[in-house]
Amino acid sequence: VTRCAYVNGRYVPHADAAVHIEDRGYQFADGVYEVIALRRGRLLDEEAHMARLDRSLAELEIAPAMSHAALGLVMRELVRRNRLGDGNLYLQMTRGVAPRDHGFPAGVETSLVLTARRAKPQPQALVEQGVAVVTMPDIRWGRCDIKSIALLPNVLGKQAARAAGAYEAWLVDRDGHVTEGTSSNAWIVTAAGRLVTRKTGNDILAGVTRRSLIALLGEQGLALEERPFTVAEAKAAREALLTSTTSAVLAVTRIDGAKVGGGRPGKLFGALRRIYLDYADGAGASG
Amino acid sequence: VTRCAYVNGRYVPHADAAVHIEDRGYQFADGVYEVIALRRGRLLDEEAHMARLDRSLAELEIAPAMSHAALGLVMRELVRRNRLGDGNLYLQMTRGVAPRDHGFPAGVETSLVLTARRAKPQPQALVEQGVAVVTMPDIRWGRCDIKSIALLPNVLGKQAARAAGAYEAWLVDRDGHVTEGTSSNAWIVTAAGRLVTRKTGNDILAGVTRRSLIALLGEQGLALEERPFTVAEAKAAREALLTSTTSAVLAVTRIDGAKVGGGRPGKLFGALRRIYLDYADGAGASG
């Protein structure tokens, strides 16, 4: 099978997939994206991703490239052509191609690009031992609720984490509270056993995995506090977690080198990961 | 003449100029750029642009795609092929093409794209009547000193300015001070006749036109204060100005609808524009 991508109306070999150099995604980061997990060929949380995509587009006044129904067909066709089981779909819409000028151009068509790839299996060590995070100031812009491709600060944060031997960076606002990771949401479990994660707002992305996990918590009757927490509170927490489409749920067992929860993934993590993966393999995915 | 662009080693018709969809410039805004003015086919302030480019690349740990000498040859060849007199050169380097993953990829080659275009003549009305600006909160990230392509906040600011019938938006920090425009630096002239512009730092781009004008001020023995100013101070100023590569020097005669300096371009503006354009047409440009 030749890996293929979808670019502005055509299925093309991934290696040849190209966009014009004056696509505003390339010159202005003027676009948005979604990453959707595939579980045995089915799209996980498709509706939530489509709803978030619509919201991002609306905030930037970018016209959707096509309807949800049409996009659903394209996504499924791309999965089929790439013969994917477990993997990820990447979907990007930008404001289109126009002579370079900051303001919105008139009469352009929204660009649409999709890629698909097989998931590398998540290393068992990450699940069993948990991951390390490092903290750093959140220097991103004021609209992190928009899932835009202006990801340079996230790139720099992730790279700094890796250079420090960590899996992720947790970004910290001016008040000392964790906002989120560079590509994941951040959670802790208090001494009283309550899950805490920051409330959505302009300062974080409304993660789809975060959202699904919150819904599952409700079904299980587990308590959640949506509020900011400090780095000190996280270091002293019983457990810490992160969630994202590509990581699902992982335990955070080190923060800036300090062990969290004795340095081992905790019980609530184990339960939440199980609940989440059951959901992902069942009701959460749409064929 | 078919308009042509330079893309990763080749001169190609502009209409066909394309980059791979997994170029990190397209998915992560992981790149930097420069816009260089052409005056009668010569590059204005080439050395200053190259120095700033080097600094942006170094801050992001992106390897230069080629030496200054080689880049100089490419720029001149592109000008020649496009038979340009007055115009603009656009130059962009990104971290390269790699499977999508936030951290820096190993073993990639820096992407290099250049475009060139004829300058639309600056409308005389802008020069004679000055321009309007509107102010809005500066919600950009913390490293505006890096000339990155993560320009979405600038795009939104410029569009909001145009929607308000203004030429530019002046961005205002948490303390009420103007940082800069979305694609220009901001200046005022105090009642005492002193020019004021914000000091360079992480919060603004070190504009090349700003830099050249400051050097020319020194030659003329004109006083400059490099310090922040408030919106109120700007509205009450004797004159206000903006500078950029594509606008050169323009008078700002309205701020949020209020007239500045009686709503007419001032004397210092006239002198500075003349001094700057003399420089641009002479010593500033390199063949």
XYZ file of C-alpha atoms in Angstrom:
574
model
C 0.000 0.000 0.000
C 1.347 3.439 -0.956
C 0.650 5.766 1.930
C -1.690 8.467 0.763
C -2.838 11.893 1.887
C -5.746 14.132 0.943
C -4.918 17.617 -0.335
C -7.551 20.069 -1.550
C -9.824 17.608 -3.293
C -7.359 14.890 -4.300
C -5.966 11.726 -2.812
C -2.240 11.827 -3.511
C 0.779 9.742 -2.546
C 1.935 11.075 0.821
C 5.450 11.678 -0.508
C 4.113 14.026 -3.212
C 1.553 15.839 -1.064
C 2.239 19.551 -1.358
C 0.647 22.951 -0.855
C 1.457 26.287 -2.429
C 4.129 28.365 -0.686
C 1.603 31.190 -0.328
C -0.868 29.027 1.533
C -1.541 31.159 4.595
C -0.829 28.170 6.762
C 2.784 28.344 5.644
C 3.339 32.088 5.908
C 1.024 33.130 8.756
C 0.046 30.000 10.751
C -3.439 31.062 9.694
C -5.213 27.764 10.190
C -6.464 25.128 12.582
C -6.161 21.382 12.982
C -7.414 18.265 14.715
C -5.774 14.931 15.485
C -8.255 12.079 15.679
C -7.387 8.648 17.022
C -8.296 5.556 15.022
C -9.203 2.460 16.992
C -9.478 -0.590 14.762
C -10.238 1.655 11.826
C -12.914 3.652 13.648
C -12.748 7.339 14.481
C -12.626 8.095 18.198
C -14.761 10.980 19.459
C -15.466 12.155 15.937
C -18.321 14.455 16.942
C -16.324 16.198 19.638
C -13.435 16.773 17.224
C -15.791 18.148 14.573
C -17.444 20.451 17.102
C -14.070 21.773 18.269
C -12.921 22.205 14.670
C -16.045 24.252 13.923
C -15.409 26.414 16.948
C -11.747 27.040 16.001
C -12.775 27.932 12.441
C -15.524 30.248 13.662
C -13.160 32.065 16.043
C -10.816 32.758 13.118
C -13.632 33.421 10.636
C -12.365 30.690 8.317
C -15.086 29.052 6.239
C -15.227 25.250 6.665
C -13.746 23.546 3.613
C -16.698 21.148 3.505
C -19.614 19.840 5.562
C -19.166 17.375 8.426
C -20.831 14.730 6.292
C -18.421 15.235 3.393
C -15.448 15.416 5.756
C -16.594 12.186 7.368
C -16.518 10.507 3.961
C -13.044 11.840 3.196
C -11.717 10.695 6.561
C -13.121 7.203 6.097
C -11.847 6.968 2.533
C -8.375 7.986 3.695
C -8.450 5.338 6.420
C -9.553 2.765 3.858
C -6.902 3.718 1.301
C -4.201 3.529 3.944
C -5.622 0.266 5.343
C -5.346 1.592 8.863
C -6.431 -0.103 12.057
C -5.008 1.732 15.052
C -3.566 5.061 14.078
C -4.116 8.779 13.862
C -5.825 11.055 11.399
C -4.426 14.557 11.082
C -6.720 17.201 9.601
C -5.756 20.801 8.853
C -7.734 23.703 7.407
C -6.114 27.019 6.540
C -7.517 30.269 5.201
C -6.267 29.439 1.722
C -3.739 30.671 -0.816
C -3.354 34.402 -1.411
C -0.640 36.985 -2.092
C 1.047 37.665 1.243
C -0.743 40.330 3.281
C -1.669 40.060 6.962
C -5.386 40.894 6.702
C -7.939 38.333 5.516
C -7.904 37.955 1.720
C -11.126 38.094 -0.280
C -12.391 35.242 -2.433
C -10.096 32.479 -1.266
C -10.973 28.852 -0.727
C -10.161 27.191 2.552
C -7.321 24.701 2.171
C -7.894 21.197 3.477
C -5.163 18.655 4.124
C -5.491 15.255 5.777
C -2.848 12.690 6.591
C -3.175 9.328 8.249
C -0.659 7.122 9.924
C -0.364 3.920 11.824
C 0.029 4.387 15.572
C 3.347 3.367 17.016
C 2.322 1.131 19.906
C 2.578 3.126 23.157
C 5.711 1.829 24.929
C 4.646 -0.301 27.893
C 7.268 1.426 30.061
C 5.377 4.711 29.736
C 2.240 3.060 31.034
C 3.896 1.029 33.790
C 6.411 3.565 35.066
C 4.656 6.808 34.225
C 6.349 9.786 32.638
C 8.419 12.758 33.763
C 7.367 16.344 33.170
C 9.290 19.561 33.631
C 7.651 22.911 34.301
C 8.341 26.177 32.513
C 6.660 29.541 32.062
C 3.675 29.560 29.730
C 4.669 32.177 27.151
C 1.980 31.315 24.609
C -0.548 33.769 23.225
C -3.857 34.640 24.829
C -6.085 32.348 22.746
C -4.860 28.839 23.467
C -8.489 27.711 23.270
C -8.204 27.954 19.477
C -6.527 24.827 18.104
C -4.376 26.801 15.696
C -1.251 25.692 13.867
C 0.704 28.570 15.470
C 2.450 25.928 17.571
C 5.978 27.299 17.766
C 5.849 27.878 21.558
C 4.559 24.323 22.011
C 7.389 23.022 19.822
C 9.963 24.865 21.933
C 8.375 23.645 25.163
C 8.290 20.028 24.015
C 11.882 20.205 22.845
C 13.006 21.709 26.174
C 11.219 18.850 27.947
C 12.990 16.244 25.819
C 16.348 17.961 26.292
C 15.694 17.597 30.048
C 14.890 13.905 29.605
C 11.174 14.470 30.185
C 8.122 13.365 28.211
C 6.225 16.616 28.418
C 6.469 20.198 29.654
C 3.830 21.607 31.954
C 3.331 25.283 31.320
C 2.903 27.625 34.252
C 1.024 30.931 34.214
C 2.043 34.187 35.945
C 0.229 33.135 39.108
C 2.197 29.913 39.398
C -0.645 27.691 38.220
C -0.208 24.932 35.650
C -2.170 25.670 32.490
C -1.566 22.469 30.476
C 1.134 20.511 28.683
C 2.478 21.461 25.247
C 0.220 18.815 23.682
C -1.778 17.405 26.607
C -3.977 18.410 29.530
C -2.692 18.200 33.108
C -4.392 16.587 36.113
C -3.649 15.810 39.746
C -5.267 13.696 42.445
C -5.420 15.391 45.843
C -4.649 13.751 49.193
C -8.421 13.470 49.608
C -8.565 11.474 46.368
C -10.232 14.144 44.275
C -9.276 14.636 40.636
C -8.347 18.197 39.696
C -7.872 19.715 36.261
C -7.965 23.280 35.066
C -11.260 24.700 33.847
C -11.398 25.405 30.119
C -10.959 29.031 29.077
C -8.790 31.113 26.777
C -5.646 29.786 28.456
C -5.966 26.084 27.584
C -7.226 23.883 24.822
C -10.437 22.021 25.564
C -8.942 18.563 25.104
C -11.205 15.928 23.624
C -9.632 13.198 25.758
C -10.080 15.483 28.785
C -13.724 15.903 27.849
C -14.372 12.206 27.353
C -12.644 11.313 30.601
C -14.743 13.865 32.487
C -17.898 12.325 31.053
C -16.694 8.860 32.115
C -15.905 10.137 35.614
C -19.465 11.323 35.894
C -20.764 7.890 34.904
C -18.544 6.326 37.567
C -19.650 8.807 40.209
C -16.090 10.089 40.658
C -15.616 13.646 41.905
C -13.866 16.280 39.805
C -12.684 19.756 40.667
C -12.195 22.021 37.675
C -9.766 24.590 39.034
C -6.138 25.669 38.619
C -3.426 23.993 40.693
C 0.113 25.122 41.484
C 3.346 23.290 40.732
C 3.873 22.809 44.473
C 0.423 21.262 44.816
C 1.171 18.940 41.898
C 4.489 17.840 43.393
C 2.759 17.049 46.674
C -0.221 15.360 45.007
C -1.124 11.726 45.532
C -1.085 11.204 41.769
C -0.626 13.250 38.628
C -1.813 12.469 35.100
C -1.825 13.758 31.581
C -4.316 13.173 28.787
C -4.187 13.642 25.024
C -5.419 11.980 21.870
C -2.082 10.323 21.147
C -1.077 9.536 24.769
C -4.588 8.627 26.021
C -4.080 8.649 29.822
C -0.598 8.467 31.342
C 0.601 8.768 34.925
C 3.020 11.608 35.667
C 5.464 10.241 38.198
C 8.092 12.983 38.213
C 7.750 16.750 38.125
C 10.988 18.712 37.744
C 12.833 15.642 38.993
C 10.728 15.238 42.158
C 8.803 12.001 42.578
C 5.020 12.222 42.618
C 3.067 9.569 44.529
C 6.266 7.744 45.433
C 7.341 7.723 41.795
C 4.900 4.998 40.741
C 1.638 5.248 38.812
C -1.255 5.349 41.279
C -4.485 3.417 41.654
C -6.776 6.078 40.292
C -4.583 6.318 37.186
C -4.926 2.579 36.640
C -8.689 2.726 36.944
C -9.034 5.788 34.714
C -6.824 4.408 31.987
C -8.820 1.188 31.949
C -12.152 3.024 31.835
C -10.904 5.292 29.086
C -9.476 2.540 26.879
C -12.668 0.499 27.275
C -14.582 3.527 26.076
C -12.133 4.160 23.208
C -12.419 0.586 21.985
C -16.185 0.589 22.283
C -18.779 3.301 22.406
C -16.392 6.202 21.719
C -15.440 5.140 18.229
C -17.583 5.588 15.137
C -17.194 3.434 12.053
C 8.298 37.354 -17.768
C 6.885 34.400 -15.817
C 7.026 35.318 -12.158
C 9.329 32.920 -10.394
C 10.074 31.794 -6.861
C 12.931 29.889 -5.257
C 12.061 26.682 -3.379
C 14.658 24.421 -1.810
C 17.311 24.716 -4.477
C 15.202 25.396 -7.562
C 13.832 28.409 -9.369
C 10.232 27.531 -10.211
C 7.256 29.356 -11.698
C 5.565 31.128 -8.809
C 2.229 29.473 -9.589
C 3.762 26.002 -9.162
C 5.872 26.757 -6.095
C 4.989 24.224 -3.425
C 6.265 22.658 -0.238
C 5.452 19.325 1.354
C 2.428 19.265 3.668
C 4.690 17.998 6.467
C 7.026 20.951 6.198
C 7.124 22.121 9.809
C 6.339 25.609 8.644
C 2.900 24.366 7.622
C 2.067 22.257 10.674
C 3.903 24.030 13.509
C 4.796 27.570 12.352
C 8.314 26.333 13.040
C 10.221 28.860 10.973
C 11.321 32.439 10.481
C 11.212 35.013 7.728
C 12.417 38.371 6.471
C 10.925 40.894 4.073
C 13.551 42.956 2.266
C 12.728 46.048 0.245
C 14.111 46.414 -3.270
C 14.936 49.913 -4.430
C 15.717 50.052 -8.132
C 16.732 46.415 -8.013
C 18.991 46.826 -4.981
C 18.449 45.209 -1.574
C 17.772 47.680 1.210
C 19.524 47.061 4.544
C 20.633 43.606 3.461
C 23.170 43.191 6.270
C 20.695 44.117 8.984
C 18.134 41.666 7.605
C 20.741 38.895 7.434
C 21.854 39.602 10.989
C 18.285 39.488 12.263
C 17.619 36.299 10.302
C 20.669 34.677 11.902
C 19.459 35.710 15.334
C 15.942 34.332 14.758
C 17.372 31.040 13.481
C 19.771 30.778 16.418
C 16.985 31.388 18.945
C 15.016 28.499 17.421
C 18.101 26.324 16.849
C 17.349 26.070 13.140
C 20.443 25.618 10.964
C 20.774 28.275 8.246
C 19.837 26.792 4.865
C 22.938 28.381 3.299
C 25.623 30.997 3.897
C 24.975 34.735 3.604
C 27.065 34.769 0.466
C 25.048 32.006 -1.197
C 21.783 33.570 -0.055
C 22.907 36.882 -1.487
C 23.408 35.214 -4.861
C 19.987 33.557 -4.737
C 18.294 36.823 -3.803
C 19.973 38.689 -6.656
C 19.234 35.928 -9.150
C 15.572 35.982 -8.117
C 15.453 39.761 -8.567
C 17.061 39.372 -11.980
C 14.734 36.606 -13.128
C 11.717 38.617 -12.046
C 13.146 41.812 -13.608
C 12.299 43.770 -10.499
C 13.056 47.399 -9.778
C 11.121 48.556 -6.735
C 9.606 45.648 -4.872
C 9.922 43.252 -1.999
C 11.803 40.035 -1.441
C 10.235 37.543 0.957
C 12.511 34.910 2.472
C 11.427 32.074 4.744
C 13.363 29.287 6.452
C 11.665 26.475 8.335
C 13.012 23.539 10.283
C 12.307 21.202 7.383
C 10.074 18.274 6.488
C 9.521 15.512 9.032
C 6.746 13.224 10.296
C 4.583 15.326 12.595
C 5.909 15.434 16.162
C 6.342 18.573 18.271
C 9.991 18.106 19.277
C 12.843 18.902 16.900
C 13.357 16.133 14.328
C 16.802 14.681 13.678
C 18.534 14.793 10.321
C 16.292 17.252 8.519
C 17.338 19.947 6.094
C 16.195 23.505 6.634
C 13.607 24.524 4.041
C 14.241 27.725 2.131
C 11.612 29.601 0.144
C 11.945 32.997 -1.515
C 9.392 35.031 -3.415
C 9.725 38.409 -5.037
C 7.148 40.900 -6.122
C 6.811 44.341 -7.563
C 5.877 47.000 -4.994
C 2.477 48.547 -5.402
C 3.235 52.263 -5.282
C 2.402 53.600 -1.808
C -0.851 55.577 -2.198
C -0.058 59.301 -1.974
C -3.059 59.763 0.336
C -1.374 57.640 3.001
C 1.657 59.888 2.907
C -0.207 63.180 2.712
C -3.035 62.465 5.133
C -1.396 59.964 7.431
C -3.047 56.775 8.611
C -5.452 55.703 11.345
C -4.571 53.112 13.974
C -6.756 51.384 16.522
C -5.449 49.979 19.783
C -6.101 46.530 21.204
C -4.607 44.239 23.830
C -1.332 42.593 22.853
C -2.142 38.891 23.254
C 0.921 37.604 21.402
C 3.440 35.177 22.869
C 6.444 36.142 24.961
C 9.081 36.044 22.223
C 8.006 38.665 19.704
C 11.693 39.445 19.189
C 11.908 36.277 17.074
C 10.647 36.984 13.552
C 8.717 33.739 13.373
C 5.948 32.751 10.985
C 3.603 32.131 13.954
C 1.776 35.288 12.880
C -1.836 34.370 13.601
C -2.261 37.023 16.346
C -0.809 39.623 13.981
C -3.221 38.500 11.265
C -6.177 38.871 13.625
C -4.961 42.269 14.806
C -4.474 43.579 11.277
C -7.885 42.306 10.232
C -9.547 43.939 13.254
C -7.825 47.197 12.293
C -9.118 46.996 8.732
C -12.610 46.096 9.908
C -12.455 49.318 11.969
C -11.355 51.284 8.896
C -7.796 51.638 10.189
C -4.443 50.961 8.547
C -2.812 49.272 11.499
C -3.463 48.043 15.028
C -1.266 49.186 17.878
C -0.933 46.471 20.468
C -1.070 47.396 24.132
C 0.575 45.486 26.984
C -0.898 44.805 30.443
C 0.547 48.063 31.757
C -1.229 50.133 29.107
C 1.898 50.734 27.039
C 1.997 50.358 23.270
C 4.318 47.534 22.225
C 4.204 47.854 18.421
C 1.918 47.440 15.425
C 0.989 44.078 13.935
C 3.621 44.594 11.225
C 5.286 47.898 12.127
C 6.998 49.743 14.958
C 5.255 52.620 16.762
C 6.631 56.099 17.526
C 5.458 59.383 18.971
C 6.820 62.925 19.134
C 6.393 64.579 22.534
C 5.281 68.167 23.123
C 8.969 68.938 23.680
C 9.689 67.598 20.175
C 11.442 64.429 21.268
C 10.972 61.182 19.339
C 9.947 58.220 21.469
C 9.847 54.541 20.553
C 9.862 51.422 22.662
C 13.189 49.822 23.510
C 13.780 46.450 21.857
C 13.239 43.390 24.035
C 11.273 40.159 24.010
C 8.033 42.084 23.537
C 8.709 43.668 20.136
C 10.480 42.903 16.913
C 13.674 44.854 16.335
C 12.492 46.478 13.122
C 15.110 47.078 10.468
C 13.454 50.324 9.364
C 13.322 51.366 13.037
C 17.035 50.616 13.311
C 17.989 52.518 10.180
C 15.892 55.510 11.178
C 17.536 55.590 14.606
C 20.960 55.625 12.955
C 19.853 58.484 10.693
C 18.507 60.423 13.685
C 21.919 60.154 15.273
C 23.550 61.568 12.155
C 21.109 64.477 12.210
C 21.664 65.131 15.895
C 18.002 64.452 16.701
C 17.121 63.250 20.193
C 15.512 59.857 20.777
C 13.993 58.330 23.889
C 13.770 54.546 23.812
C 11.012 53.886 26.318
C 7.409 52.649 26.434
C 4.547 55.130 25.976
C 0.872 54.829 26.843
C -2.100 55.137 24.508
C -3.114 58.352 26.304
C 0.367 59.789 25.756
C 0.179 58.853 22.074
C -3.220 60.485 21.641
C -1.909 63.672 23.218
C 1.372 63.588 21.295
C 2.442 66.286 18.864
C 2.934 63.630 16.195
C 2.782 59.858 15.868
C 4.500 57.627 13.310
C 4.896 54.069 12.228
C 7.790 52.383 10.438
C 8.140 49.108 8.541
C 9.896 47.711 5.499
C 6.804 47.936 3.314
C 5.372 51.196 4.720
C 8.727 52.980 5.225
C 7.720 55.937 7.450
C 4.072 57.017 7.746
C 2.375 59.580 9.963
C -0.304 58.266 12.313
C -2.972 60.952 12.408
C -5.757 59.094 14.227
C -5.655 56.767 17.200
C -8.937 55.046 18.081
C -10.713 57.774 16.148
C -9.056 60.667 18.003
C -6.977 63.115 15.967
C -3.264 63.255 16.674
C -1.426 66.520 15.994
C -4.573 68.116 14.648
C -5.141 65.194 12.319
C -2.425 66.205 9.865
C 1.062 64.732 9.355
C 3.582 66.796 11.307
C 6.834 68.520 10.442
C 9.110 65.973 12.037
C 7.352 63.224 10.070
C 8.009 65.082 6.837
C 11.677 65.497 7.655
C 12.125 61.895 8.785
C 10.392 60.431 5.756
C 12.601 62.504 3.456
C 15.781 61.524 5.298
C 14.771 57.869 5.280
C 13.845 57.705 1.600
C 17.091 59.481 0.644
C 18.931 56.817 2.585
C 16.860 54.003 1.039
C 17.555 55.239 -2.473
C 21.227 55.732 -1.781
C 23.595 54.354 0.798
C 21.124 51.879 2.339
C 20.750 49.701 -0.712
C 23.265 47.137 -1.900
C 23.495 45.980 -5.502
